[in-house]
Amino acid sequence: MHPRIEDYAVVGDEQTAALVGKDGSVDWLCLPRFDSAACFARLLGDEENGHWRIAPKGAKGPCTRRAYRPGTLVLDTEWETDEGTVRVSDLMPQRDRAPDLVRVVEGLSGQVTLHGTLRLRFDYGSVVPWMRRSDGVRVAVAGPDSVWLRSEPAVHTWGKDFGTHSEFTVGEGEKVAFVLTWHPSHEPRPPLVDPHEALRASVADWQAWADRCRYQGPHRDTVVRSLITLKALTYAPTGGIVAAATTSLPERLGGVRNWDYRYCWLRDSTLTLNALLAAGYHEEAAAWRDWLLRAVAGDPADLQIMYGLAGERRLPEFELPWLAGFAGSKPVRIGNEAVNQLQLDVYGEVMDSLALARRSGLSVKPHMWAIQCAMVDFLRTAWQQPDEGLWEVRGGRRPFVHSKVMVWVAADRAVRALEEYPDLPGDPDGWRAMRDEVHREVCEKGYDPERNTFTQYYGSRELDASLLLIPRVGFLPPDDPRVIGTIDAIRDELDHHGFVRRYSAHKTAVDGLPGSEGSFLVCSFWLADALHMTGRTQEARELFERVAGLANDVGLLAEEYDPVTGRQLGNFPQAFSHIGLVNTALALFGGDEAG
């Protein structure tokens, strides 16, 4: 039986991440970066596509229990057997030069015999490497990739069926460690890490980081876990934050809504900055802001909705036919064609992010305002165009209301900056006129007076959960009857067993794709925010607790949730879901006393 998405936990080193199943198997790992080819791809195929399992000999099913050590990204997986109890601790230490995956096995009671199976398959499970021994270490090489597996001398290892097997016994208090290290095959082996010291240092470093969280209200552990997850999805060399650690986990089991999320979306920028700043992580917020400035530098007409980890622009989309897909969900896609879409809302998100950064006291970069001016001037001629919208639809461009609202945000933040900082150069009259014109048009063409709600796009009767952001960005005040009507309409028409769909994918052809999808988790957090802003705080808190309660046993959320089957859907863990959780918790409980 194939694992469920929520059966996985994540460990990482802020440059890549591994997904570890409840059965003790590492089923996904891209090396050396989040967006590199996977050497373990069982997640999207089967065991022959690469995995690394360590578990008690003969164990078929899941572990007895597992948990992260408090305030860390170190995962402890435990099995109770007839012979005794054993724990496997998984981590990826902060790297010096090379990425390491460390697995430390510890006997807790009795005498337990464990079996390990390592199947390395480079290039997303398609390339079987050449294995050899060197100085007691097993070395796998294929083309540009080289992986070294190091274990204790007492561990018996052997090759069979194009895999490396091991068997060993641990008694109470005994520890056996394994270290998997990647490096370019043309370079010498990197320095060896001490696995036991790496475990100790990782626990101490992560706990020190988690202790910096300023939030002390209810659900603090949940908030801290989400912040640790965001930190784990950060590409430390540049400060970019990937949307998820995976590609092609389906938004509908067996369907085609399978996308590559291992890139950095501009759309996430404001909400990410807000979460980091509000929780006290100014250094991470500054790194993300700096990534943003580097990525968007250039002609505003060439602004993309997403970029690679270091700001790369080309993310060509192609399919991997040899992978069966998660639960048979094909195709498996690498790259993301949406990079070429026009999504006007990202200009508003970037302007809002930089305004927030300035207000929050992050150091101002000399070229920042020049980039902002160029963006607003570009929108003067571009804002009336139809676009693909924030959901990256593949069913053609439309005049999406959320896109126009965010154009208003871009103009509004530019005008406000000139009002707050009179020495900045700009065109206050021209920008103010554009802001007012956009506002008039949205209220005239994007609002349905008959139903008292804003709509997905001009002339549409469809709704869209992104309209819940209208009061948050300041387009209209929360007590405006049109805002309240929109919130009520969305809660009624986009309800999916108590959660919120982003739009009616099962009824409309707006996205150009067959089939439906689950409830989009961040949209339920947006509804909680909107309810709170309109004075319905108790309802908002109840909704927050219902959505936060969907996290798996180690506190992780995917992109979507299917309340009918009770399963998480989409890429995992999903930054947008965890950003929503943090921001909504801070909004709802930030003023409460701790506890």
XYZ file of C-alpha atoms in Angstrom:
595
model
C 0.000 0.000 0.000
C 1.356 3.400 -0.998
C 1.934 5.816 1.909
C -0.320 8.851 2.258
C 1.083 12.356 1.856
C 0.539 12.975 5.583
C 2.571 9.877 6.437
C 5.739 11.861 5.765
C 7.937 14.071 7.899
C 10.668 16.359 6.573
C 14.289 16.902 7.556
C 16.601 19.356 5.841
C 19.660 21.581 5.919
C 18.196 24.816 4.443
C 19.428 23.869 0.980
C 17.439 20.702 0.358
C 15.068 18.410 2.230
C 14.295 14.710 2.633
C 10.868 13.167 3.214
C 10.830 10.298 5.723
C 7.863 7.931 5.942
C 6.301 6.334 9.000
C 7.898 3.066 7.883
C 11.404 4.488 8.348
C 12.004 4.985 4.624
C 13.489 8.126 3.081
C 11.401 8.320 -0.101
C 12.342 11.744 -1.485
C 15.651 13.589 -1.548
C 17.036 15.968 -4.164
C 20.771 16.657 -4.076
C 22.438 19.070 -3.736
C 19.505 21.575 -3.892
C 15.732 21.536 -3.486
C 15.348 21.748 -7.272
C 18.067 19.215 -8.168
C 17.209 15.780 -9.518
C 16.066 13.330 -6.843
C 18.233 10.355 -5.851
C 15.323 8.897 -3.848
C 12.057 9.105 -5.826
C 9.920 6.326 -4.338
C 7.498 9.109 -3.373
C 6.495 9.410 -7.038
C 7.140 5.840 -8.100
C 8.086 2.652 -6.295
C 11.021 1.191 -4.361
C 13.013 0.706 -7.582
C 13.031 4.501 -8.069
C 15.171 4.951 -4.970
C 14.682 4.946 -1.206
C 16.550 4.257 2.044
C 14.768 2.307 4.758
C 16.063 1.423 8.222
C 13.628 -0.521 10.418
C 13.479 -3.575 12.672
C 13.995 -6.769 10.717
C 10.690 -8.112 9.463
C 8.764 -4.888 10.242
C 6.213 -4.361 7.469
C 4.071 -1.484 8.624
C 4.523 1.910 10.223
C 6.519 2.759 13.338
C 5.029 2.732 16.822
C 5.425 6.494 17.246
C 7.469 9.397 15.946
C 8.019 13.049 16.810
C 10.369 15.928 16.243
C 12.515 16.783 19.199
C 10.891 19.941 20.613
C 11.927 23.068 18.752
C 14.016 21.195 16.162
C 13.986 19.549 12.754
C 15.464 16.337 14.197
C 13.024 13.461 13.721
C 12.827 10.529 16.156
C 11.082 7.382 14.895
C 10.528 4.539 17.390
C 9.493 0.903 17.087
C 8.415 -1.348 19.922
C 9.062 -5.002 19.053
C 8.905 -8.293 20.886
C 12.691 -8.099 21.274
C 12.848 -4.502 22.534
C 12.497 -0.844 21.556
C 14.667 1.074 19.098
C 14.840 4.655 17.847
C 16.079 6.069 14.532
C 16.987 9.786 14.619
C 17.080 11.507 11.218
C 18.625 14.873 10.454
C 20.510 16.871 7.850
C 23.161 18.936 9.632
C 23.960 22.469 8.486
C 26.374 21.825 5.696
C 29.932 23.033 5.390
C 30.519 22.002 1.792
C 28.563 18.832 1.122
C 25.017 17.768 2.058
C 24.799 14.943 4.592
C 21.844 12.820 5.625
C 22.541 11.389 9.077
C 20.625 8.447 10.577
C 21.473 7.464 14.167
C 20.014 4.194 15.483
C 19.793 3.826 19.264
C 18.673 0.858 21.341
C 16.225 1.896 24.062
C 15.537 -1.550 25.564
C 16.216 -5.199 24.851
C 18.147 -6.362 21.767
C 16.684 -5.378 18.364
C 17.970 -6.524 14.987
C 17.477 -3.966 12.205
C 17.655 -4.234 8.442
C 18.629 -1.426 6.099
C 17.978 -1.166 2.355
C 19.561 1.634 0.349
C 18.614 2.010 -3.314
C 20.204 5.055 -4.901
C 18.658 6.048 -8.229
C 19.969 9.281 -9.662
C 18.057 11.569 -12.048
C 14.615 11.079 -10.484
C 14.855 7.319 -10.106
C 16.049 6.576 -13.630
C 19.817 5.981 -13.288
C 21.325 3.048 -11.410
C 24.795 4.083 -10.160
C 27.963 2.000 -10.132
C 28.666 0.872 -6.559
C 32.110 0.108 -5.154
C 33.922 -0.043 -1.826
C 36.634 2.416 -0.875
C 38.321 2.453 2.538
C 35.384 0.635 4.088
C 32.893 3.127 2.596
C 30.377 2.325 -0.135
C 30.580 4.734 -3.064
C 27.904 5.219 -5.743
C 28.817 7.077 -8.941
C 26.822 7.931 -12.063
C 27.732 10.859 -14.295
C 27.976 14.064 -12.255
C 26.736 12.484 -9.006
C 28.638 10.683 -6.300
C 27.267 9.467 -2.974
C 29.236 7.950 -0.083
C 27.588 5.738 2.542
C 29.498 5.472 5.796
C 28.492 3.242 8.711
C 29.998 1.756 11.852
C 32.567 -1.029 11.260
C 30.313 -3.477 13.121
C 27.538 -3.102 10.527
C 27.513 -5.875 7.942
C 26.670 -4.517 4.465
C 26.292 -6.306 1.158
C 25.085 -5.618 -2.348
C 22.024 -7.318 -3.830
C 19.449 -6.447 -6.526
C 21.199 -3.156 -7.317
C 20.867 -2.054 -3.688
C 22.979 -1.957 -0.537
C 21.684 -3.969 2.391
C 22.765 -3.928 6.022
C 21.918 -5.853 9.162
C 22.923 -5.160 12.744
C 21.726 -5.514 16.322
C 21.556 -2.796 18.967
C 21.149 -3.275 22.690
C 19.980 -0.764 25.274
C 22.190 2.344 25.150
C 24.030 1.255 21.996
C 24.165 3.572 18.987
C 24.899 2.879 15.322
C 25.182 5.774 12.865
C 24.951 6.060 9.085
C 25.985 9.077 7.019
C 25.017 9.569 3.369
C 27.110 12.296 1.697
C 26.728 13.715 -1.825
C 29.364 15.519 -3.830
C 30.179 16.155 -7.510
C 31.780 12.995 -8.879
C 34.768 14.887 -10.311
C 35.740 16.289 -6.909
C 37.519 14.526 -4.017
C 35.486 13.270 -1.097
C 34.499 16.116 1.254
C 35.451 16.115 4.956
C 33.596 13.553 7.055
C 31.093 14.718 9.655
C 30.862 13.158 13.089
C 27.231 11.930 13.131
C 26.869 11.999 16.903
C 28.288 15.527 17.180
C 26.086 16.564 14.236
C 23.027 15.310 16.115
C 23.974 17.165 19.286
C 24.770 20.405 17.422
C 21.602 20.243 15.297
C 19.386 19.900 18.354
C 21.125 22.819 20.086
C 21.093 25.080 17.000
C 17.442 24.479 16.141
C 16.289 24.944 19.739
C 18.197 28.214 20.002
C 16.520 29.395 16.794
C 13.040 28.330 17.924
C 13.512 30.088 21.267
C 13.771 33.398 19.405
C 10.070 33.222 18.491
C 8.382 36.247 20.066
C 4.896 34.756 20.065
C 3.817 33.440 23.479
C 0.073 32.961 22.989
C -2.152 29.894 22.542
C -1.016 27.230 20.053
C 2.593 28.356 20.429
C 3.988 24.900 19.662
C 1.934 24.800 16.451
C 3.175 28.249 15.427
C 6.803 27.373 16.199
C 6.509 24.150 14.180
C 5.234 26.157 11.215
C 8.090 28.651 11.558
C 10.632 25.802 11.717
C 9.040 24.396 8.551
C 9.413 27.769 6.796
C 13.034 27.896 7.920
C 13.519 24.383 6.532
C 12.099 25.522 3.172
C 14.575 28.422 3.012
C 17.508 28.191 0.613
C 20.113 29.626 2.977
C 22.700 30.811 0.391
C 20.208 33.306 -1.122
C 17.365 33.693 1.398
C 14.774 32.430 -1.100
C 11.930 30.286 0.289
C 10.564 27.452 -1.830
C 6.817 26.877 -1.990
C 7.298 23.202 -1.073
C 9.968 20.523 -0.949
C 8.298 18.363 -3.601
C 6.965 18.192 -7.123
C 3.828 16.589 -8.530
C 2.075 15.545 -5.327
C -1.500 15.604 -6.629
C -4.251 18.081 -5.835
C -6.603 15.234 -6.723
C -5.576 11.594 -6.313
C -5.244 10.013 -9.736
C -5.633 13.387 -11.449
C -3.417 15.647 -13.576
C -3.197 18.641 -11.218
C 0.420 17.872 -10.384
C 2.897 20.752 -10.334
C 6.517 21.444 -9.379
C 6.639 23.709 -6.307
C 10.394 23.674 -5.633
C 10.739 27.346 -6.613
C 10.184 30.752 -5.036
C 6.917 32.582 -5.701
C 6.729 36.376 -5.428
C 3.109 35.975 -4.345
C 4.156 34.509 -1.022
C 6.390 37.491 -0.265
C 4.132 39.841 1.743
C 2.576 37.100 3.838
C 5.984 35.495 4.443
C 7.552 38.798 5.481
C 4.643 39.522 7.787
C 4.963 36.118 9.492
C 8.732 36.376 9.942
C 8.700 39.972 11.189
C 5.768 39.480 13.551
C 7.392 36.389 15.067
C 10.688 38.221 15.594
C 12.810 36.753 12.773
C 14.169 39.968 11.262
C 17.330 38.370 9.886
C 15.330 35.851 7.844
C 12.920 38.589 6.751
C 15.820 40.742 5.542
C 17.311 37.801 3.612
C 13.946 37.141 1.927
C 13.537 40.862 1.082
C 17.041 40.908 -0.434
C 16.266 37.781 -2.495
C 13.131 39.532 -3.697
C 15.022 42.655 -4.789
C 17.601 40.626 -6.721
C 14.944 38.511 -8.401
C 12.778 41.420 -9.594
C 15.660 43.646 -10.727
C 15.387 44.467 -14.423
C 12.645 45.644 -16.763
C 9.287 45.535 -14.898
C 7.702 44.196 -18.080
C 9.830 41.072 -17.589
C 8.740 40.459 -13.990
C 8.019 36.778 -13.381
C 5.662 35.251 -10.851
C 8.327 32.821 -9.624
C 12.067 32.290 -9.821
C 14.620 29.635 -9.040
C 16.343 29.426 -5.666
C 18.995 31.952 -6.656
C 16.685 34.005 -8.878
C 16.983 31.851 -12.015
C 14.415 32.791 -14.653
C 14.195 29.718 -16.847
C 12.212 26.869 -15.280
C 11.192 24.805 -18.334
C 8.415 22.297 -17.698
C 8.719 18.679 -18.841
C 7.392 15.280 -17.807
C 9.049 12.137 -16.420
C 7.240 9.206 -18.063
C 9.122 6.530 -16.102
C 7.551 7.603 -12.785
C 4.044 6.267 -12.109
C 3.133 9.306 -9.992
C 1.945 9.472 -6.390
C -0.994 7.037 -6.110
C -0.978 6.811 -9.909
C -1.329 10.580 -10.391
C 0.318 11.402 -13.701
C 2.039 13.214 -15.226
C 5.041 13.839 -12.995
C 6.233 17.310 -13.923
C 9.611 18.986 -13.489
C 9.825 22.757 -13.955
C 6.785 25.022 -14.100
C 5.311 26.534 -17.250
C 3.380 29.078 -15.195
C 6.660 31.000 -14.980
C 5.715 32.514 -18.359
C 2.276 33.717 -17.282
C 1.170 37.307 -16.792
C -0.118 37.709 -13.247
C -0.590 41.375 -12.488
C -1.190 40.778 -8.781
C 2.518 40.081 -8.172
C 3.327 43.774 -8.722
C 1.035 44.588 -5.805
C 2.554 41.873 -3.660
C 6.096 43.099 -4.308
C 5.136 46.729 -3.604
C 3.310 45.681 -0.435
C 6.300 43.591 0.706
C 8.759 46.422 0.231
C 6.419 48.850 1.993
C 6.161 46.431 4.913
C 9.946 46.013 4.975
C 10.423 49.780 5.078
C 7.833 50.245 7.847
C 9.385 47.427 9.879
C 12.784 49.079 9.950
C 14.641 46.707 7.620
C 17.606 48.556 6.153
C 16.650 50.401 2.973
C 18.581 49.414 -0.151
C 19.586 52.327 -2.402
C 18.005 50.877 -5.562
C 14.798 49.691 -3.878
C 12.709 52.793 -4.554
C 13.874 53.028 -8.167
C 12.619 49.481 -8.773
C 9.292 50.346 -7.134
C 8.858 53.465 -9.270
C 9.542 51.500 -12.429
C 6.921 48.907 -11.452
C 4.194 51.470 -10.819
C 4.986 53.288 -14.046
C 4.772 49.993 -15.949
C 1.330 49.305 -14.448
C -0.011 52.603 -15.836
C -0.127 51.041 -19.273
C -0.455 47.371 -18.313
C -3.062 47.226 -15.554
C -6.096 46.935 -17.812
C -4.834 43.754 -19.469
C -6.475 40.428 -18.620
C -4.127 37.956 -16.937
C -3.912 34.391 -15.632
C -4.484 35.430 -12.022
C -3.001 34.214 -8.774
C -4.168 30.602 -9.238
C -2.133 30.291 -12.450
C -5.056 29.086 -14.513
C -4.396 27.378 -17.808
C -7.811 28.167 -19.276
C -7.014 31.582 -20.741
C -6.602 35.138 -19.468
C -9.423 37.021 -17.790
C -9.855 40.330 -15.942
C -9.495 38.747 -12.503
C -10.741 40.947 -9.665
C -7.967 39.966 -7.251
C -5.350 40.985 -9.847
C -6.945 44.419 -10.209
C -7.211 44.824 -6.431
C -3.486 44.132 -6.151
C -2.764 46.703 -8.891
C -4.612 49.141 -6.627
C -2.348 47.986 -3.761
C 0.763 48.738 -5.864
C -0.428 52.287 -6.596
C -1.627 52.811 -3.036
C 1.684 51.770 -1.469
C 3.565 54.040 -3.867
C 1.349 57.027 -2.985
C 1.644 56.321 0.736
C 5.429 56.118 0.489
C 5.530 59.621 -1.016
C 3.234 60.887 1.727
C 5.418 59.374 4.453
C 8.766 60.196 2.839
C 8.350 63.505 0.941
C 11.978 63.462 -0.225
C 11.401 60.404 -2.432
C 11.041 61.195 -6.146
C 7.807 60.190 -7.863
C 4.537 61.225 -9.481
C 2.005 61.488 -6.656
C -0.777 62.987 -8.783
C -0.413 60.429 -11.571
C -0.188 57.482 -9.183
C -3.153 58.742 -7.161
C -5.215 59.071 -10.323
C -4.372 55.512 -11.343
C -5.229 54.235 -7.878
C -8.625 55.931 -7.977
C -9.374 54.717 -11.502
C -8.581 51.085 -10.618
C -10.741 51.332 -7.496
C -13.704 52.701 -9.449
C -13.446 50.031 -12.122
C -13.214 47.126 -9.666
C -16.225 48.349 -7.700
C -18.190 48.821 -10.917
C -17.198 45.740 -12.955
C -16.034 43.267 -10.326
C -19.004 43.564 -7.979
C -22.377 41.844 -8.309
C -24.937 44.142 -6.599
C -27.682 41.549 -6.987
C -25.827 39.086 -4.737
C -23.830 41.704 -2.780
C -20.471 40.095 -3.527
C -17.336 40.683 -5.522
C -16.764 38.042 -8.202
C -13.841 36.068 -9.573
C -13.490 38.191 -12.718
C -15.428 40.965 -14.432
C -18.859 39.755 -15.539
C -18.515 36.396 -13.790
C -20.919 34.829 -11.325
C -18.115 32.692 -9.904
C -16.514 33.465 -6.560
C -12.846 33.275 -5.568
C -11.338 32.881 -2.100
C -8.699 35.519 -2.907
C -11.491 38.116 -2.527
C -11.211 37.484 1.220
C -8.003 39.554 1.093
C -9.854 42.757 0.102
C -10.118 44.086 3.693
C -6.659 42.817 4.607
C -4.907 44.861 1.903
C -7.038 47.943 2.665
C -8.986 48.107 -0.608
C -12.199 48.508 1.420
C -12.719 48.703 5.193
C -13.855 45.508 6.965
C -17.238 47.007 7.868
C -18.123 47.843 4.243
C -21.362 45.956 3.384
C -19.739 44.721 0.156
C -16.892 43.143 2.134
C -19.267 41.451 4.578
C -21.436 40.250 1.685
C -18.396 38.807 -0.095
C -17.229 36.966 3.030
C -20.686 35.483 3.562
C -21.040 34.478 -0.096
C -17.649 32.743 -0.107
C -18.379 30.953 3.144
C -21.643 29.742 1.634
C -20.717 28.945 -1.986
C -17.087 27.798 -1.646
C -17.678 25.737 1.472
C -16.340 22.194 1.272
C -17.471 20.342 4.402
C -16.414 23.209 6.654
C -13.324 24.257 4.694
C -12.843 26.626 1.755
C -12.218 25.876 -1.906
C -10.181 28.507 -3.759
C -12.865 28.531 -6.506
C -15.415 26.085 -7.918
C -12.984 23.959 -9.924
C -15.581 21.184 -10.090
C -18.111 23.517 -11.764
C -16.109 25.907 -13.933
C -13.622 25.609 -16.798
C -11.727 28.689 -15.665
C -8.514 26.734 -15.002
C -8.670 24.647 -18.179
C -8.128 21.375 -16.283
C -10.320 18.307 -15.792
C -11.529 17.105 -12.421
C -11.815 18.807 -9.068
C -9.448 19.396 -6.165
C -9.454 19.579 -2.395
C -9.961 22.535 -0.082
C -7.072 24.986 -0.315
C -5.803 25.290 3.254
C -4.541 28.867 3.135
C -7.994 29.972 1.933
C -9.556 28.682 5.145
C -6.991 30.719 7.098
C -7.930 33.752 4.973
C -11.576 33.220 5.882
C -10.624 33.116 9.564
C -8.718 36.393 9.119
C -11.688 38.017 7.366
C -14.148 36.828 10.028
C -11.874 38.255 12.721
C -11.580 41.602 10.919
C -15.362 41.834 10.717
C -15.843 41.189 14.434
C -16.630 37.472 14.305
C -13.573 36.449 16.282
C -15.074 33.412 18.001
C -16.059 31.913 14.639
C -12.595 32.750 13.344
C -10.898 30.975 16.237
C -13.033 27.891 15.792
C -12.163 27.773 12.086
C -8.464 28.292 12.836
C -8.433 25.392 15.267
C -10.244 23.171 12.771
C -7.733 23.920 9.998
C -4.650 23.785 12.223
C -5.965 20.452 13.486
C -5.493 18.983 9.996
C -1.711 18.953 10.466
C -0.251 15.467 10.559
C 1.213 13.808 13.641
C 4.398 15.893 13.378
C 2.642 19.210 12.666
C 2.994 19.435 8.877
C 0.466 20.638 6.300
C 0.240 20.029 2.570
C -1.353 22.477 0.145
C -4.884 21.075 0.241
C -7.181 18.758 2.184
C -9.985 16.490 1.034
C -12.578 16.435 3.833
C -14.448 13.560 2.154
C -11.537 11.100 2.280
C -9.777 12.836 5.181
C -6.495 13.056 3.274
C -3.981 15.812 2.650
C -3.355 16.707 -0.994
C -0.796 18.667 -2.995
C 2.869 19.406 -2.453
C 4.320 18.945 1.011
C 5.125 20.527 3.321
C 3.551 23.637 1.822
C 4.971 27.032 2.784
C 1.742 28.907 1.963
C -0.272 26.739 4.386
C 2.212 27.262 7.214
C 2.499 31.008 6.482
C -1.295 31.225 6.710
C -1.270 29.364 10.012
C 1.336 31.678 11.560
C -0.305 34.906 10.384
C -3.787 33.838 11.456
C -2.582 32.675 14.879
C -0.790 35.985 15.429
C -3.882 37.926 14.331
C -6.280 35.935 16.496
C -4.213 35.323 19.595
C -1.271 37.739 19.406
C -2.781 39.994 22.025
C -3.618 37.142 24.398
C -1.573 36.279 27.423
C 0.694 33.269 27.040
C -1.009 29.928 27.424
